[in-house]
XYZ file of C-alpha atoms in Angstrom:
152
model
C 75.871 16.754 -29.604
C 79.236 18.428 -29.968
C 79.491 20.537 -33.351
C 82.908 18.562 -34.144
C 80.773 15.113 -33.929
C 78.499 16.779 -36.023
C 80.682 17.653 -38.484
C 82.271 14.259 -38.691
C 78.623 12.707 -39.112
C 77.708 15.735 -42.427
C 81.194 15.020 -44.289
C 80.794 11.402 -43.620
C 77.710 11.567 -45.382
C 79.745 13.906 -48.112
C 82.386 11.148 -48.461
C 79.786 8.273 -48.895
C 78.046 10.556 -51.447
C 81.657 11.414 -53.345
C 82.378 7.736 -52.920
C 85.701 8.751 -51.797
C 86.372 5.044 -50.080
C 89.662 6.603 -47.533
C 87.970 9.507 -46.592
C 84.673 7.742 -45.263
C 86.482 4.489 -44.002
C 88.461 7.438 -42.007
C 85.730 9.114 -40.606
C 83.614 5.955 -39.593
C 86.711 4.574 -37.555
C 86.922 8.414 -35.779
C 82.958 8.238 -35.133
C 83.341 4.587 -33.590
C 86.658 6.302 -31.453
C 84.474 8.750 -30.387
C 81.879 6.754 -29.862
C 83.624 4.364 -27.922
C 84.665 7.196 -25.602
C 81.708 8.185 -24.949
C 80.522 4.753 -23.723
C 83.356 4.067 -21.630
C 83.570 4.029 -18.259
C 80.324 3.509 -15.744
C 77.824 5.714 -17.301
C 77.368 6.684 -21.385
C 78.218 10.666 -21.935
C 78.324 12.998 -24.832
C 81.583 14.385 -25.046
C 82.491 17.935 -25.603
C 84.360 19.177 -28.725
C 87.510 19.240 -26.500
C 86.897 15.861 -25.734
C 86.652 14.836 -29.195
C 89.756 16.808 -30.332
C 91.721 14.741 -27.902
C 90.095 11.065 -29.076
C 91.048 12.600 -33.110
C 94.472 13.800 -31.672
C 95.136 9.701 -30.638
C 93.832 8.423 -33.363
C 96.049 10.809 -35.860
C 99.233 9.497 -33.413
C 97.737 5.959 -34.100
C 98.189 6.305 -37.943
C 101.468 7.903 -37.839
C 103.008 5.738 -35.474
C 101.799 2.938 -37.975
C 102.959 4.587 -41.201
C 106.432 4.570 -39.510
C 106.082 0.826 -38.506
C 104.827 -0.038 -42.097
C 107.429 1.528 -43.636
C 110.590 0.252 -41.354
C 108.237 -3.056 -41.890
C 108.641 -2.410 -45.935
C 104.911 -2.170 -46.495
C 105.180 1.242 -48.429
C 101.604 0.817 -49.806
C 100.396 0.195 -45.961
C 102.410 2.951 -44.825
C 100.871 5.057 -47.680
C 97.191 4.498 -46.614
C 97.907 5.485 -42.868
C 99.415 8.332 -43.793
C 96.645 9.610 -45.805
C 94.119 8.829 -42.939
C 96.030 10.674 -40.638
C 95.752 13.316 -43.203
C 92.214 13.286 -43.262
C 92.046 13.637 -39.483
C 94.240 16.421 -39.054
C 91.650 18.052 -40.819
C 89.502 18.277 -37.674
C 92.181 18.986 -35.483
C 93.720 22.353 -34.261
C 96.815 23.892 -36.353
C 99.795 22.255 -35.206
C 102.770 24.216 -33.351
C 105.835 24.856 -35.361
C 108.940 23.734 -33.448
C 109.589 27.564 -33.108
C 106.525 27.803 -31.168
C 106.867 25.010 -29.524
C 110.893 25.494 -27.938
C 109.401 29.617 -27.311
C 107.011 27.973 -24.823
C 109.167 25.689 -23.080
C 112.113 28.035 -22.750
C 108.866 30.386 -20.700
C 107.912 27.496 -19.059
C 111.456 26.562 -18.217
C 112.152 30.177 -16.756
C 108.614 30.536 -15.141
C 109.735 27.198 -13.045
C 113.045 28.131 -11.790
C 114.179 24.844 -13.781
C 116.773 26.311 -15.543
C 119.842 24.711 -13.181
C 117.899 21.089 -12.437
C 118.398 19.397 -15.270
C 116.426 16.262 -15.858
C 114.815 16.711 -12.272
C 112.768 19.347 -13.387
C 111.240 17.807 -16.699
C 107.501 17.012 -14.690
C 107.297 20.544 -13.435
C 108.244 21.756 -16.700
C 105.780 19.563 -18.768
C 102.795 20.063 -16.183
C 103.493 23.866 -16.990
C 103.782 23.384 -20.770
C 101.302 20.587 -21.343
C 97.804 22.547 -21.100
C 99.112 25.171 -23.398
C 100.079 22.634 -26.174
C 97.194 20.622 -25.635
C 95.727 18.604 -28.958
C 98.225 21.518 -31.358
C 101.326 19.749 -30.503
C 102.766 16.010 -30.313
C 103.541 15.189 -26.878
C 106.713 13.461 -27.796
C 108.110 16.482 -29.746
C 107.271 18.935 -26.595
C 109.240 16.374 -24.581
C 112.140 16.223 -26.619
C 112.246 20.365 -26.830
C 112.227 20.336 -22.689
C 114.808 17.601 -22.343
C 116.831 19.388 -24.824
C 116.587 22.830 -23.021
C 117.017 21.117 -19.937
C 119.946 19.839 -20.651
C-alpha cells in the first residue's frame, strides 16, 4: 500500500476518534476517490503515492470549483463547507507554486522552446514542457493563464 493511502486510513481513524465530523467525512470521500481509481479500468491496482497525489489534486479542484459555484449560487454556508474540505486535502498534497514560481518556469520553458515569437501556436509545446515540472504543486488553469499571458 502506498504510505499516502496509509496515512489517509491512520488520520481517518484520528478524525473518527476526535469526532471531528468534516475532517473524517473528507477523508472517507478521498479513500473512496482513491479507491475508485484503483478499481478502474480492466484489472484492480494499488496505486503509487504519485498516483494518489494526482486523485487528491482532483478532488481539491472538485471542492474549489464548487465553493465558487456555491457562492455565485448564494449558498455561503455550502460554499463554506467545500472550502474547508479542500482545506483538509491540501494537507496531503505537495506545497503549492507561488505565481512567482510559477511565471519563472514558463518564461524557461518559453525560451527553452523557441516560442517566444509564435504566439498562441506555441501554447502545447510550451505546456508539454512546463506541465511535468508543475505536476500536482500547481493548478493547471493558473499555469495556463501564466503561458498565454507570456505568450502573448
Amino acid at each position: 500500500m502506498s504510505q499516502l493511502k496509509d496515512r489517509l486510513r491512520t488520520d481517518l481513524t484520528a478524525a473518527m476518534k476526535a469526532r471531528d465530523e468534516v475532517r473524517s467525512s473528507t477523508l472517507r470521500m478521498a479513500l473512496t476517490a482513491v479507491t475508485n481509481a484503483e478499481v478502474a479500468g480492466k484489472v484492480q491496482r494499488e496505486l503509487s503515492d504519485e498516483e494518489v497525489v494526482d486523485v487528491l489534486s482532483t478532488e481539491a479542484k472538485k471542492r474549489r470549483e464548487a465553493a465558487i459555484a456555491f457562492d455565485d449560487g448564494g449558498r455561503s454556508e455550502m460554499a463554506a463547507k467545500e472550502r474547508a474540505e479542500a482545506k483538509v486535502l491540501a494537507d496531503y498534497l505537495p506545497e503549492q507554486l507561488p505565481v512567482e514560481e510559477i511565471a519563472r518556469i514558463v518564461s524557461e520553458a518559453v525560451e527553452r522552446t523557441g516560442a517566444a515569437g509564435e504566439g498562441m501556436k506555441a501554447m502545447g509545446k510550451v505546456m508539454g514542457v512546463v506541465q511535468p515540472q508543475v505536476k500536482g504543486r500547481a493548478d493547471g488553469a493558473a499555469v495556463a493563464a501564466e503561458v498565454r499571458r507570456q505568450l502573448g
